[in-house]
């Protein structure tokens, strides 16, 4: 018999992109994230990647109207189209999709708190340090860059930095161009996990640019992220 879902406390399904060439490490990452979100939210939480065959379908099997939480940074094609198509194809009749992780209202405050702490520990001067925001982008979809620039503008409005420079993997300005800075600087990877572009494209671009400043962990890998997801998940459920 399929499990019965409490409509007042629907199961949460975290969905990330994953890694098509090596899916298991990212499957383990999303499963671990789901466990920590469940502990923080008190609601059953499952994890799945789009990259691993059958992962999403197994995660939503037997559910009625789950909350789908995209562990993506923006609302591009994978969230707006690929994910929705996969959910339909899975046989799931009803679901609600929340904002992607990178567009959650609470993320800028969490990020600024972390950046202030990192700058203090590394003795980087306020209003004199450049922040390089490294992101994915897309040559065919304006939504990822638009969401990234909105996030960057919010950080810049804090007046914590001399400037916020944005660089993309897949469109201009490039990561290499953005990382060519003078004076104190640090890099913030606007990514949901430590994988793929964070492990290859980003260090290559920084080497080419001659960047020697600190590089932070990608936002999605921070230890306080599960609590933020749990909080935003509960807010979404209450608004249902």
Tab-separated table of N, CA and C in Angstrom, residues 34-103:
chain	number	residue	atom	x	y	z
A	34	UNK	N	19.098	16.045	2.415
A	34	UNK	CA	17.708	15.731	2.764
A	34	UNK	C	17.587	15.295	4.219
A	35	UNK	N	18.533	14.483	4.689
A	35	UNK	CA	18.490	14.052	6.090
A	35	UNK	C	18.598	15.229	7.042
A	36	UNK	N	19.479	16.167	6.720
A	36	UNK	CA	19.666	17.321	7.609
A	36	UNK	C	18.477	18.275	7.558
A	37	UNK	N	17.867	18.433	6.384
A	37	UNK	CA	16.669	19.267	6.284
A	37	UNK	C	15.522	18.627	7.061
A	38	UNK	N	15.409	17.311	6.977
A	38	UNK	CA	14.361	16.608	7.730
A	38	UNK	C	14.530	16.813	9.231
A	39	UNK	N	15.766	16.761	9.690
A	39	UNK	CA	16.028	16.986	11.111
A	39	UNK	C	15.632	18.401	11.529
A	40	UNK	N	15.893	19.379	10.651
A	40	UNK	CA	15.595	20.772	10.982
A	40	UNK	C	14.116	21.106	10.835
A	41	UNK	N	13.445	20.514	9.856
A	41	UNK	CA	12.055	20.869	9.570
A	41	UNK	C	11.052	19.997	10.305
A	42	UNK	N	11.484	18.783	10.690
A	42	UNK	CA	10.557	17.857	11.314
A	42	UNK	C	9.592	17.226	10.332
A	43	UNK	N	9.892	17.332	9.039
A	43	UNK	CA	9.027	16.806	7.988
A	43	UNK	C	9.835	15.844	7.122
A	44	UNK	N	9.217	14.735	6.726
A	44	UNK	CA	9.913	13.776	5.874
A	44	UNK	C	10.462	14.478	4.631
A	45	UNK	N	11.732	14.238	4.367
A	45	UNK	CA	12.401	14.890	3.246
A	45	UNK	C	13.204	13.854	2.473
A	46	UNK	N	13.040	13.864	1.169
A	46	UNK	CA	13.764	12.957	0.298
A	46	UNK	C	14.647	13.765	-0.647
A	47	UNK	N	15.641	13.113	-1.203
A	47	UNK	CA	16.536	13.794	-2.130
A	47	UNK	C	16.661	13.036	-3.429
A	48	UNK	N	16.876	13.761	-4.515
A	48	UNK	CA	17.037	13.139	-5.828
A	48	UNK	C	17.824	14.070	-6.732
A	49	UNK	N	18.487	13.491	-7.730
A	49	UNK	CA	19.129	14.287	-8.769
A	49	UNK	C	18.472	13.976	-10.105
A	50	UNK	N	18.525	14.937	-11.003
A	50	UNK	CA	18.026	14.712	-12.358
A	50	UNK	C	18.977	13.835	-13.149
A	51	UNK	N	20.251	13.839	-12.775
A	51	UNK	CA	21.270	13.162	-13.571
A	51	UNK	C	21.230	11.642	-13.451
A	52	UNK	N	20.898	11.136	-12.281
A	52	UNK	CA	20.921	9.681	-12.075
A	52	UNK	C	19.600	9.073	-12.528
A	53	UNK	N	19.657	8.131	-13.405
A	53	UNK	CA	18.468	7.502	-13.958
A	53	UNK	C	17.614	6.886	-12.848
A	54	UNK	N	16.342	7.279	-12.823
A	54	UNK	CA	15.399	6.709	-11.871
A	54	UNK	C	15.383	7.358	-10.503
A	55	UNK	N	16.315	8.273	-10.237
A	55	UNK	CA	16.415	8.867	-8.900
A	55	UNK	C	15.176	9.682	-8.540
A	56	UNK	N	14.783	10.581	-9.420
A	56	UNK	CA	13.620	11.422	-9.136
A	56	UNK	C	12.353	10.581	-9.052
A	57	UNK	N	12.214	9.631	-9.963
A	57	UNK	CA	11.022	8.795	-9.993
A	57	UNK	C	10.884	7.987	-8.701
A	58	UNK	N	11.998	7.496	-8.176
A	58	UNK	CA	11.961	6.750	-6.924
A	58	UNK	C	11.607	7.658	-5.749
A	59	UNK	N	12.108	8.892	-5.793
A	59	UNK	CA	11.872	9.812	-4.677
A	59	UNK	C	10.413	10.229	-4.563
A	60	UNK	N	9.698	10.328	-5.693
A	60	UNK	CA	8.303	10.791	-5.640
A	60	UNK	C	7.307	9.632	-5.657
A	61	UNK	N	7.797	8.414	-5.757
A	61	UNK	CA	6.894	7.260	-5.824
A	61	UNK	C	6.009	7.179	-4.589
A	62	UNK	N	4.713	7.030	-4.811
A	62	UNK	CA	3.768	6.876	-3.716
A	62	UNK	C	3.356	8.155	-3.022
A	63	UNK	N	3.859	9.299	-3.462
A	63	UNK	CA	3.552	10.559	-2.799
A	63	UNK	C	2.324	11.221	-3.404
A	64	UNK	N	1.666	12.015	-2.580
A	64	UNK	CA	0.528	12.805	-3.027
A	64	UNK	C	0.815	14.263	-2.714
A	65	UNK	N	0.944	15.072	-3.740
A	65	UNK	CA	1.143	16.523	-3.604
A	65	UNK	C	2.353	16.897	-2.750
A	66	UNK	N	3.540	16.384	-3.066
A	66	UNK	CA	4.725	16.779	-2.312
A	66	UNK	C	5.146	18.209	-2.630
A	67	UNK	N	6.011	18.740	-1.766
A	67	UNK	CA	6.654	20.019	-2.030
A	67	UNK	C	7.981	19.733	-2.718
A	68	UNK	N	8.146	20.238	-3.915
A	68	UNK	CA	9.386	20.049	-4.667
A	68	UNK	C	10.274	21.267	-4.429
A	69	UNK	N	11.444	21.022	-3.896
A	69	UNK	CA	12.369	22.110	-3.569
A	69	UNK	C	13.579	21.995	-4.490
A	70	UNK	N	13.701	22.867	-5.500
A	70	UNK	CA	14.834	22.784	-6.428
A	70	UNK	C	16.119	23.309	-5.777
A	71	UNK	N	17.074	22.419	-5.611
A	71	UNK	CA	18.374	22.847	-5.094
A	71	UNK	C	19.212	23.324	-6.275
A	72	UNK	N	18.715	24.377	-6.894
A	72	UNK	CA	19.356	25.057	-8.019
A	72	UNK	C	19.516	26.520	-7.610
A	73	UNK	N	20.399	27.226	-8.296
A	73	UNK	CA	20.625	28.613	-7.944
A	73	UNK	C	19.672	29.569	-8.650
A	74	UNK	N	19.133	29.170	-9.799
A	74	UNK	CA	18.263	30.072	-10.558
A	74	UNK	C	17.075	29.302	-11.137
A	75	UNK	N	16.187	30.039	-11.787
A	75	UNK	CA	14.954	29.465	-12.326
A	75	UNK	C	15.056	29.214	-13.830
A	76	UNK	N	16.179	28.708	-14.266
A	76	UNK	CA	16.390	28.473	-15.692
A	76	UNK	C	15.667	27.237	-16.201
A	77	UNK	N	16.119	26.741	-17.360
A	77	UNK	CA	15.424	25.670	-18.068
A	77	UNK	C	15.290	24.395	-17.250
A	78	UNK	N	16.308	24.035	-16.487
A	78	UNK	CA	16.245	22.788	-15.735
A	78	UNK	C	15.133	22.811	-14.688
A	79	UNK	N	14.918	23.947	-14.054
A	79	UNK	CA	13.864	24.051	-13.045
A	79	UNK	C	12.498	24.255	-13.689
A	80	UNK	N	12.438	25.160	-14.652
A	80	UNK	CA	11.134	25.534	-15.217
A	80	UNK	C	10.590	24.509	-16.199
A	81	UNK	N	11.468	23.745	-16.855
A	81	UNK	CA	11.012	22.821	-17.904
A	81	UNK	C	11.420	21.373	-17.643
A	82	UNK	N	12.726	21.105	-17.538
A	82	UNK	CA	13.183	19.727	-17.398
A	82	UNK	C	12.613	19.054	-16.151
A	83	UNK	N	12.671	19.732	-15.025
A	83	UNK	CA	12.155	19.164	-13.784
A	83	UNK	C	10.655	18.918	-13.875
A	84	UNK	N	9.916	19.889	-14.399
A	84	UNK	CA	8.460	19.742	-14.477
A	84	UNK	C	8.080	18.583	-15.413
A	85	UNK	N	8.808	18.453	-16.510
A	85	UNK	CA	8.534	17.348	-17.438
A	85	UNK	C	8.815	16.000	-16.790
A	86	UNK	N	9.879	15.926	-16.030
A	86	UNK	CA	10.209	14.664	-15.360
A	86	UNK	C	9.166	14.316	-14.310
A	87	UNK	N	8.673	15.318	-13.606
A	87	UNK	CA	7.638	15.059	-12.600
A	87	UNK	C	6.358	14.556	-13.258
A	88	UNK	N	5.979	15.168	-14.363
A	88	UNK	CA	4.797	14.702	-15.096
A	88	UNK	C	4.983	13.268	-15.573
A	89	UNK	N	6.149	12.980	-16.134
A	89	UNK	CA	6.419	11.650	-16.671
A	89	UNK	C	6.481	10.590	-15.580
A	90	UNK	N	6.756	11.001	-14.346
A	90	UNK	CA	6.847	10.046	-13.242
A	90	UNK	C	5.488	9.498	-12.838
A	91	UNK	N	4.414	10.146	-13.289
A	91	UNK	CA	3.073	9.738	-12.894
A	91	UNK	C	2.544	10.491	-11.694
A	92	UNK	N	3.346	11.405	-11.172
A	92	UNK	CA	2.895	12.216	-10.038
A	92	UNK	C	1.745	13.110	-10.488
A	93	UNK	N	0.648	13.083	-9.758
A	93	UNK	CA	-0.540	13.827	-10.175
A	93	UNK	C	-0.494	15.286	-9.751
A	94	UNK	N	0.012	15.540	-8.543
A	94	UNK	CA	0.013	16.910	-8.020
A	94	UNK	C	1.313	17.163	-7.285
A	95	UNK	N	1.780	18.388	-7.362
A	95	UNK	CA	2.947	18.804	-6.605
A	95	UNK	C	2.995	20.325	-6.594
A	96	UNK	N	3.815	20.865	-5.727
A	96	UNK	CA	4.044	22.308	-5.702
A	96	UNK	C	5.544	22.543	-5.700
A	97	UNK	N	5.986	23.389	-6.599
A	97	UNK	CA	7.408	23.678	-6.725
A	97	UNK	C	7.724	25.021	-6.090
A	98	UNK	N	8.675	25.022	-5.167
A	98	UNK	CA	9.087	26.262	-4.530
A	98	UNK	C	10.128	27.001	-5.348
A	99	UNK	N	10.501	28.166	-4.864
A	99	UNK	CA	11.587	28.923	-5.499
A	99	UNK	C	12.882	28.126	-5.431
A	100	UNK	N	13.719	28.219	-6.442
A	100	UNK	CA	15.038	27.588	-6.340
A	100	UNK	C	15.804	28.129	-5.129
A	101	UNK	N	16.688	27.307	-4.619
A	101	UNK	CA	17.481	27.666	-3.448
A	101	UNK	C	18.162	29.023	-3.605
A	102	UNK	N	18.756	29.267	-4.765
A	102	UNK	CA	19.506	30.502	-4.964
A	102	UNK	C	18.679	31.755	-5.022
A	103	UNK	N	17.347	31.600	-5.103
A	103	UNK	CA	16.451	32.750	-5.176
A	103	UNK	C	15.614	32.909	-3.909
